[in-house]
mmCIF file with all atom_site columns, C-alpha atoms in Angstrom:
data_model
loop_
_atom_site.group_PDB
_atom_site.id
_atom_site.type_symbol
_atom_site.label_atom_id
_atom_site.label_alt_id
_atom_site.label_comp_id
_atom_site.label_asym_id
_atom_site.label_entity_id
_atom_site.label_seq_id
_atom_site.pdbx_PDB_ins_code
_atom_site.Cartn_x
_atom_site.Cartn_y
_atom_site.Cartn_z
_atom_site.occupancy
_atom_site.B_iso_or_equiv
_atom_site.pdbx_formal_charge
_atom_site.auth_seq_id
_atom_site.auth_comp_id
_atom_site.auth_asym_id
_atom_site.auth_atom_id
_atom_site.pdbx_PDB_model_num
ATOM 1   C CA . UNK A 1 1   ? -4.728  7.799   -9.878  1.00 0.00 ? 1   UNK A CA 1
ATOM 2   C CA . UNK A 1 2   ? -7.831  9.469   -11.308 1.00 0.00 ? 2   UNK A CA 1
ATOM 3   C CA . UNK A 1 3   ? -10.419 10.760  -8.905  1.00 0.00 ? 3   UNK A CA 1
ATOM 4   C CA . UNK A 1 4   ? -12.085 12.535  -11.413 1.00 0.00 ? 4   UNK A CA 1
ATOM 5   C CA . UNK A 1 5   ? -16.320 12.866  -11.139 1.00 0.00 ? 5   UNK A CA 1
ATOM 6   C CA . UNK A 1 6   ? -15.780 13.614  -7.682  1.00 0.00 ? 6   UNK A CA 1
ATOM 7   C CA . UNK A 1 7   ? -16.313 16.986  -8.065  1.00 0.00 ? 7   UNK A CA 1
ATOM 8   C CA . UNK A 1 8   ? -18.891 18.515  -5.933  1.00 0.00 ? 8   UNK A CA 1
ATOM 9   C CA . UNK A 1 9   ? -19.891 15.859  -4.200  1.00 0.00 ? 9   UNK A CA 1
ATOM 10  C CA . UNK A 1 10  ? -20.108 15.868  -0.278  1.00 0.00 ? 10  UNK A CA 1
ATOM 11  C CA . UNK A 1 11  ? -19.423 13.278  2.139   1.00 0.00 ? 11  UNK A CA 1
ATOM 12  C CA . UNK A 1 12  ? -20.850 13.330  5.447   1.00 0.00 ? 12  UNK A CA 1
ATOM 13  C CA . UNK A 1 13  ? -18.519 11.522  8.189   1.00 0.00 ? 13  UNK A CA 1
ATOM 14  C CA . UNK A 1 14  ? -20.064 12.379  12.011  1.00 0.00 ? 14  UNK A CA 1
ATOM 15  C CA . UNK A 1 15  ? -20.675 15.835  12.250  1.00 0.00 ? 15  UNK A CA 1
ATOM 16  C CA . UNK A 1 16  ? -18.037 17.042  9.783   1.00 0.00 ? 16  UNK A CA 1
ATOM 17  C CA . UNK A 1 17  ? -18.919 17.580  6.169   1.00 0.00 ? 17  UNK A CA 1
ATOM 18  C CA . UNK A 1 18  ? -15.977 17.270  3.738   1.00 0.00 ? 18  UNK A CA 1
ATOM 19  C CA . UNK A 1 19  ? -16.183 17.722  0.273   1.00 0.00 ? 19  UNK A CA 1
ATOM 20  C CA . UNK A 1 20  ? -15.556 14.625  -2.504  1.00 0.00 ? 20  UNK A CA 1
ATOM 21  C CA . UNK A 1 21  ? -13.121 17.306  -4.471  1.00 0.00 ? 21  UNK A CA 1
ATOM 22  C CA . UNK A 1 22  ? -11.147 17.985  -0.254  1.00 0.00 ? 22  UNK A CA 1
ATOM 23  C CA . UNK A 1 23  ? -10.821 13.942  -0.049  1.00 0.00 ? 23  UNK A CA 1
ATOM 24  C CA . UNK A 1 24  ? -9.818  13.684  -3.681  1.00 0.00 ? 24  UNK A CA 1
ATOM 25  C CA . UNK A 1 25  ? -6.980  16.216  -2.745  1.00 0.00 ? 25  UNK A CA 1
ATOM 26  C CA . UNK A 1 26  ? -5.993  14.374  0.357   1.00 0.00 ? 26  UNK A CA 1
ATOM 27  C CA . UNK A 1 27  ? -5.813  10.812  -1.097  1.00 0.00 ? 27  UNK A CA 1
ATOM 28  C CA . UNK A 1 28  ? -3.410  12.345  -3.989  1.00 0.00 ? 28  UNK A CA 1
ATOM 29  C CA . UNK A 1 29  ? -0.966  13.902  -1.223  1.00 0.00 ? 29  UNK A CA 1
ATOM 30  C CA . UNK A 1 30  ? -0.806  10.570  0.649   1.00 0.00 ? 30  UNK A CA 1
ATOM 31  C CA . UNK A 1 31  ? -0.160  8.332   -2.934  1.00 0.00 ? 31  UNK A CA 1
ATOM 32  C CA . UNK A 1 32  ? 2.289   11.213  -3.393  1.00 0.00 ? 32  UNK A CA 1
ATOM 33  C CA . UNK A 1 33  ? 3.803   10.572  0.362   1.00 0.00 ? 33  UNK A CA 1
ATOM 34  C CA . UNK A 1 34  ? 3.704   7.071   -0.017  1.00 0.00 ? 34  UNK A CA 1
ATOM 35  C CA . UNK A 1 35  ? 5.524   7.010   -3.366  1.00 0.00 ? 35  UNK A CA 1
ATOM 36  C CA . UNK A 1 36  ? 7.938   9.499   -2.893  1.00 0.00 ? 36  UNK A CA 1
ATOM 37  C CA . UNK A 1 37  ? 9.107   8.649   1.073   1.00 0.00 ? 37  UNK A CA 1
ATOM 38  C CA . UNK A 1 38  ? 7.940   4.758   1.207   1.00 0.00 ? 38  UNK A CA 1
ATOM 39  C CA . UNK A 1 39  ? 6.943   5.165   4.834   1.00 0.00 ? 39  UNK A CA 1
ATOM 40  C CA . UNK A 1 40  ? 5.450   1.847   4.642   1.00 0.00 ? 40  UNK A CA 1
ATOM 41  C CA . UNK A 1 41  ? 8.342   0.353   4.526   1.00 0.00 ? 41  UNK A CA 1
ATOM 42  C CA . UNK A 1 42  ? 8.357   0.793   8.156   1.00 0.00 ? 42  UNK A CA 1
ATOM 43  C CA . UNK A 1 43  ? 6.469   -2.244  10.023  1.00 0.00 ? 43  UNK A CA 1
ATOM 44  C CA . UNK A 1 44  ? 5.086   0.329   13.049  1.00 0.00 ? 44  UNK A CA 1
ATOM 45  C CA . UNK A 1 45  ? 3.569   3.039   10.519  1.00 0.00 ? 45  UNK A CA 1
ATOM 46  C CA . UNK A 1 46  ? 0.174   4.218   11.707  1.00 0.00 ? 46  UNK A CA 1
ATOM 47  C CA . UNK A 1 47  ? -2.447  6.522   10.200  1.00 0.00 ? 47  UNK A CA 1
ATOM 48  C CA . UNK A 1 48  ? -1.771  9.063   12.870  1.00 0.00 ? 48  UNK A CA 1
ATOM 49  C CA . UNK A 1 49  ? 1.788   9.356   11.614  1.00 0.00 ? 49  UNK A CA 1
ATOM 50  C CA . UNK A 1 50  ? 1.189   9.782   7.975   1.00 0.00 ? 50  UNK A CA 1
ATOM 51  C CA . UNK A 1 51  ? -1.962  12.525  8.945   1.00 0.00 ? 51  UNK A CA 1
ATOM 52  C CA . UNK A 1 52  ? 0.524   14.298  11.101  1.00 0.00 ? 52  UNK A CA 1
ATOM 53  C CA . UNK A 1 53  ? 3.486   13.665  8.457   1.00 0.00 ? 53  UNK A CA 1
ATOM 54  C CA . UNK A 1 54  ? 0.371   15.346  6.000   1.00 0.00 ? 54  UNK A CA 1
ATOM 55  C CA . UNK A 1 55  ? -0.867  17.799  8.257   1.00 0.00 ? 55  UNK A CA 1
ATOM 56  C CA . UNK A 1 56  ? -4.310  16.237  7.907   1.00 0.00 ? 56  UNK A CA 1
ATOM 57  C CA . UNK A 1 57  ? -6.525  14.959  10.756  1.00 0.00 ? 57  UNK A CA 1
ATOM 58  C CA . UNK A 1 58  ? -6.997  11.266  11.353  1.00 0.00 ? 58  UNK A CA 1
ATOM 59  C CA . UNK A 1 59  ? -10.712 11.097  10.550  1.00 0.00 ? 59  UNK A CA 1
ATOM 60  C CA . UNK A 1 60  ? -10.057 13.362  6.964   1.00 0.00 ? 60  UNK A CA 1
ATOM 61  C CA . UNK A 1 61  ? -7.077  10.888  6.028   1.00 0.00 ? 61  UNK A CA 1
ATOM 62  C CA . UNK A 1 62  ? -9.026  7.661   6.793   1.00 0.00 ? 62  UNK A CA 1
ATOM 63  C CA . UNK A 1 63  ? -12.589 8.720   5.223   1.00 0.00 ? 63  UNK A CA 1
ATOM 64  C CA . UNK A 1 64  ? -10.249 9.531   1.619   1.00 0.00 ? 64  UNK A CA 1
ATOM 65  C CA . UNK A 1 65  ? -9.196  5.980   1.933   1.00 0.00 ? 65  UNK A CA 1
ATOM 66  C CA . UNK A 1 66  ? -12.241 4.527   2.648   1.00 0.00 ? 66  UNK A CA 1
ATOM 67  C CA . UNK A 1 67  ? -14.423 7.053   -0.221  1.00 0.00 ? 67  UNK A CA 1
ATOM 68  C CA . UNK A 1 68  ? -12.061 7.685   -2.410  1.00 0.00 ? 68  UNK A CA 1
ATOM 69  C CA . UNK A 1 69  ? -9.334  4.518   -2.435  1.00 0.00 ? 69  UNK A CA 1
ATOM 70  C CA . UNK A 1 70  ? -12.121 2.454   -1.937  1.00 0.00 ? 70  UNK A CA 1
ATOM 71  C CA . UNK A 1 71  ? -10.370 0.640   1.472   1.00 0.00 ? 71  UNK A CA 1
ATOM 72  C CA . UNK A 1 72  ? -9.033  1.243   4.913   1.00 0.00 ? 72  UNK A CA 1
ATOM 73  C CA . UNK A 1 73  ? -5.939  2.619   5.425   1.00 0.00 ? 73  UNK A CA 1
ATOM 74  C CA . UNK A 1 74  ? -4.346  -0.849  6.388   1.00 0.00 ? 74  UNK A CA 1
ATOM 75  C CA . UNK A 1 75  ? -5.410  -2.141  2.989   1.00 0.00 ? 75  UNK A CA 1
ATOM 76  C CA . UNK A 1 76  ? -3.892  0.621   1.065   1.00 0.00 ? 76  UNK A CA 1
ATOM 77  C CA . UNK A 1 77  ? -0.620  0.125   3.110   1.00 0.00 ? 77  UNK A CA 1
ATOM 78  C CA . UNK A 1 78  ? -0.553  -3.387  2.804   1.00 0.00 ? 78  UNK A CA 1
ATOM 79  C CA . UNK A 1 79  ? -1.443  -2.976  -0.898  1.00 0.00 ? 79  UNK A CA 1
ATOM 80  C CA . UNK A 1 80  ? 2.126   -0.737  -1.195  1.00 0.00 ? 80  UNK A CA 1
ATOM 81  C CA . UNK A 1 81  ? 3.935   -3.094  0.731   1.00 0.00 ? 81  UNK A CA 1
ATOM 82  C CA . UNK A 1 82  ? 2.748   -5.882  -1.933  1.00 0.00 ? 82  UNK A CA 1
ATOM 83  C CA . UNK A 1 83  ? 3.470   -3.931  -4.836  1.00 0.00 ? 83  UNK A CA 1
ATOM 84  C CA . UNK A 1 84  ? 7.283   -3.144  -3.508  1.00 0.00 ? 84  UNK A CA 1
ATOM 85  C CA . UNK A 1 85  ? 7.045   -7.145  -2.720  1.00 0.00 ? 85  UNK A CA 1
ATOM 86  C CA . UNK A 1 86  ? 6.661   -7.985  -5.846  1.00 0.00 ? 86  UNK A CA 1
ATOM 87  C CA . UNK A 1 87  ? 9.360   -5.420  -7.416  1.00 0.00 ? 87  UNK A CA 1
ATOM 88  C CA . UNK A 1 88  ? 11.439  -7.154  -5.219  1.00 0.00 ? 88  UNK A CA 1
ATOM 89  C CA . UNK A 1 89  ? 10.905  -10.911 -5.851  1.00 0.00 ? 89  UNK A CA 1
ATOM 90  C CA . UNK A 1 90  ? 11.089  -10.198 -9.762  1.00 0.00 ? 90  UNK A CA 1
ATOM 91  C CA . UNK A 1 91  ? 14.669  -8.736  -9.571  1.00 0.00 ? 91  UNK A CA 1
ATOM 92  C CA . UNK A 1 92  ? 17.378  -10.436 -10.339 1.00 0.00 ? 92  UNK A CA 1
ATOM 93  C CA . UNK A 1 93  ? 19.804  -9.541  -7.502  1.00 0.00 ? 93  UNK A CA 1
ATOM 94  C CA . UNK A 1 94  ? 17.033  -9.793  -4.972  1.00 0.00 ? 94  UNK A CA 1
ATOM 95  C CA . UNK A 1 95  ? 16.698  -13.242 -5.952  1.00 0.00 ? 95  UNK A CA 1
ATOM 96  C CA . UNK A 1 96  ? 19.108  -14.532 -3.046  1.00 0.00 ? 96  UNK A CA 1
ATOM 97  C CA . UNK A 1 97  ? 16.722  -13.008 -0.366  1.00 0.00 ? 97  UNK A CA 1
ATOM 98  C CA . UNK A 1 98  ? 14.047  -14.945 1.308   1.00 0.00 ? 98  UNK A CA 1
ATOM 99  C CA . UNK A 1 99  ? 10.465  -14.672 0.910   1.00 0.00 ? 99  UNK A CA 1
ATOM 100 C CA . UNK A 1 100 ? 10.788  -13.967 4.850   1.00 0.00 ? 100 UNK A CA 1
ATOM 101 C CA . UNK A 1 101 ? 13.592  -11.324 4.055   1.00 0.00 ? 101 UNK A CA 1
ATOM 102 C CA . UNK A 1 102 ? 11.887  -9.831  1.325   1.00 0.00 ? 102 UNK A CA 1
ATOM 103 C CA . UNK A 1 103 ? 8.433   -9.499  4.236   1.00 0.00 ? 103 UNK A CA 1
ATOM 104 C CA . UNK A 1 104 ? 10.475  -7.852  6.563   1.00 0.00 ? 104 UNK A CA 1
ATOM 105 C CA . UNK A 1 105 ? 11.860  -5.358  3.967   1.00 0.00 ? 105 UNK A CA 1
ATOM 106 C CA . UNK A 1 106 ? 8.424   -4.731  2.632   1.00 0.00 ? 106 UNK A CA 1
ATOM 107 C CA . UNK A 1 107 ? 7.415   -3.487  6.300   1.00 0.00 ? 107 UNK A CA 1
ATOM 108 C CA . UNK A 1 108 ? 5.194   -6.660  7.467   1.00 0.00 ? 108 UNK A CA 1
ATOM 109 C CA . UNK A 1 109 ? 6.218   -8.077  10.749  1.00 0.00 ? 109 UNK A CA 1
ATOM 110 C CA . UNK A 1 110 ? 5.861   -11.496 9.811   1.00 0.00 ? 110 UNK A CA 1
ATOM 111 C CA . UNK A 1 111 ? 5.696   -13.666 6.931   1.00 0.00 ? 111 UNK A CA 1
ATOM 112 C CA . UNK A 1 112 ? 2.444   -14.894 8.208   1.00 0.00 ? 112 UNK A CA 1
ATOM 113 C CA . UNK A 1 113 ? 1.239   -11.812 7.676   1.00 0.00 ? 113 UNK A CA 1
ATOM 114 C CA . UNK A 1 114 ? 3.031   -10.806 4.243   1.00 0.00 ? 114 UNK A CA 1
ATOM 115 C CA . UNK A 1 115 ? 1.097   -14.137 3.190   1.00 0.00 ? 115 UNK A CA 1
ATOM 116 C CA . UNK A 1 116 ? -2.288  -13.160 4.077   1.00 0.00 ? 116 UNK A CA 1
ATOM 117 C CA . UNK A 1 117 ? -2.168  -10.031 2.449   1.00 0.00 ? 117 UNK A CA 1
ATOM 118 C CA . UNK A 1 118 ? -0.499  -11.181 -0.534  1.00 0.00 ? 118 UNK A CA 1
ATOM 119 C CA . UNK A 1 119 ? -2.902  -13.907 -1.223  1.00 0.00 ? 119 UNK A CA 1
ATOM 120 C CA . UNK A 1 120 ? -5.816  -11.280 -0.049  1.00 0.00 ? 120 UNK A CA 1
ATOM 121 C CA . UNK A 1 121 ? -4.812  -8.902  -2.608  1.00 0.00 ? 121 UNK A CA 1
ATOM 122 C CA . UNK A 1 122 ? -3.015  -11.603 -5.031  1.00 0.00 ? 122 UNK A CA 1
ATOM 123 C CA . UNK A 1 123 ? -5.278  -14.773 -4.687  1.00 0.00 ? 123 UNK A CA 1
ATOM 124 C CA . UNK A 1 124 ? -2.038  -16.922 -4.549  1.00 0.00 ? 124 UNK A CA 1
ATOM 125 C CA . UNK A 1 125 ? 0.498   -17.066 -2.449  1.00 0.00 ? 125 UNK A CA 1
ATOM 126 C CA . UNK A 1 126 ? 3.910   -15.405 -3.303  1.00 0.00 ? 126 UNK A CA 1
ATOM 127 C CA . UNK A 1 127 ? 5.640   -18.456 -4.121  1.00 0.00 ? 127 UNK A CA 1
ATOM 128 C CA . UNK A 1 128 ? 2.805   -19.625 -6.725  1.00 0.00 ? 128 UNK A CA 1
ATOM 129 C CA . UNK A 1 129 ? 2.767   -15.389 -8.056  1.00 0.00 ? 129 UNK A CA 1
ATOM 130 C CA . UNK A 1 130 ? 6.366   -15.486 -9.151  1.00 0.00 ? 130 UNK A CA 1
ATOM 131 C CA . UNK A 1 131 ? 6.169   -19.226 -10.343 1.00 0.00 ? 131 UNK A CA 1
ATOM 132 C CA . UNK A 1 132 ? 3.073   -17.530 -12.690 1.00 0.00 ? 132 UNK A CA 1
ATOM 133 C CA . UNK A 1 133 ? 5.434   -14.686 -13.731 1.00 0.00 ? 133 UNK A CA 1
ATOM 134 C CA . UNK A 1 134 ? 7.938   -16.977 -14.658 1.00 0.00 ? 134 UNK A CA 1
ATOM 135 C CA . UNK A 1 135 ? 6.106   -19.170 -16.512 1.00 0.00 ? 135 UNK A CA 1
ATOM 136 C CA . UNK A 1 136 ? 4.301   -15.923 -18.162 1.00 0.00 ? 136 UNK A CA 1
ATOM 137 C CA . UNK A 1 137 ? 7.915   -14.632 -19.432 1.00 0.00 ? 137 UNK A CA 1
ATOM 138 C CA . UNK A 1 138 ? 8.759   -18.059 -20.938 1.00 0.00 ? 138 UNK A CA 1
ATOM 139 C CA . UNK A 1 139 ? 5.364   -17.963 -22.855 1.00 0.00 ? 139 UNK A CA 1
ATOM 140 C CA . UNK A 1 140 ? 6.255   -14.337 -23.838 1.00 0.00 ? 140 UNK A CA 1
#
């Protein structure tokens, strides 16, 4: 991702003052964490394991999600977890797996909650997403 026109800029949080260009930095080592180990493929990750995984405090790692991602560090997580979801549900030889299966894989604890923040992030439910895909790759 591109956090370019950050430069410069300062963001206040309490009584620290961190730099737009320091957050910037931060959020591309945790895209680069995420990506690279898939922590949030576990259901119990928290943001104090990823800042101490990143050597970054707690308050530094959640105000680059909020300023520079744009949401909390939930969202993001949940937002990986989705993506991966998806990977999964449009693969053939995941096919066999249950939307239920596929949660659990993807790090939510329950489907209840792999639904919420797949239509939160999707605005349909997984079942009507890969229906759309499907009918988007007959059109194609």
């Amino acid at each position: 991702m591109d956090y370019g026109g950050l430069e410069g800029k300062c963001c206040s949080y309490g009584q620290d003052s961190v730099t737009m260009d320091a957050l910037a930095s931060c959020m591309r080592d945790l895209e680069e964490y995420l990506e690279r180990d898939k922590p949030y493929l576990k259901p119990d990750l928290s943001l104090w394991q990823v800042s101490r995984a990143l050597k970054i405090s707690t308050k530094t790692l959640s105000t680059a999600c909020n300023r520079v991602a744009g949401k909390n560090f939930s969202a993001l997580i949940n937002a990986y977890r989705i993506e991966n979801a998806k990977r999964m549900l449009l693969v053939k030889k995941e096919r066999y797996l249950t939307v239920d299966t596929i949660a659990l894989r993807c790090g939510f604890r329950s489907r209840f909650a792999f639904n919420a923040a797949f239509k939160k992030k999707e605005g349909m439910t997984s079942t009507k997403w890969l229906q759309a895909m499907k009918d988007e790759k007959k059109g194609a």
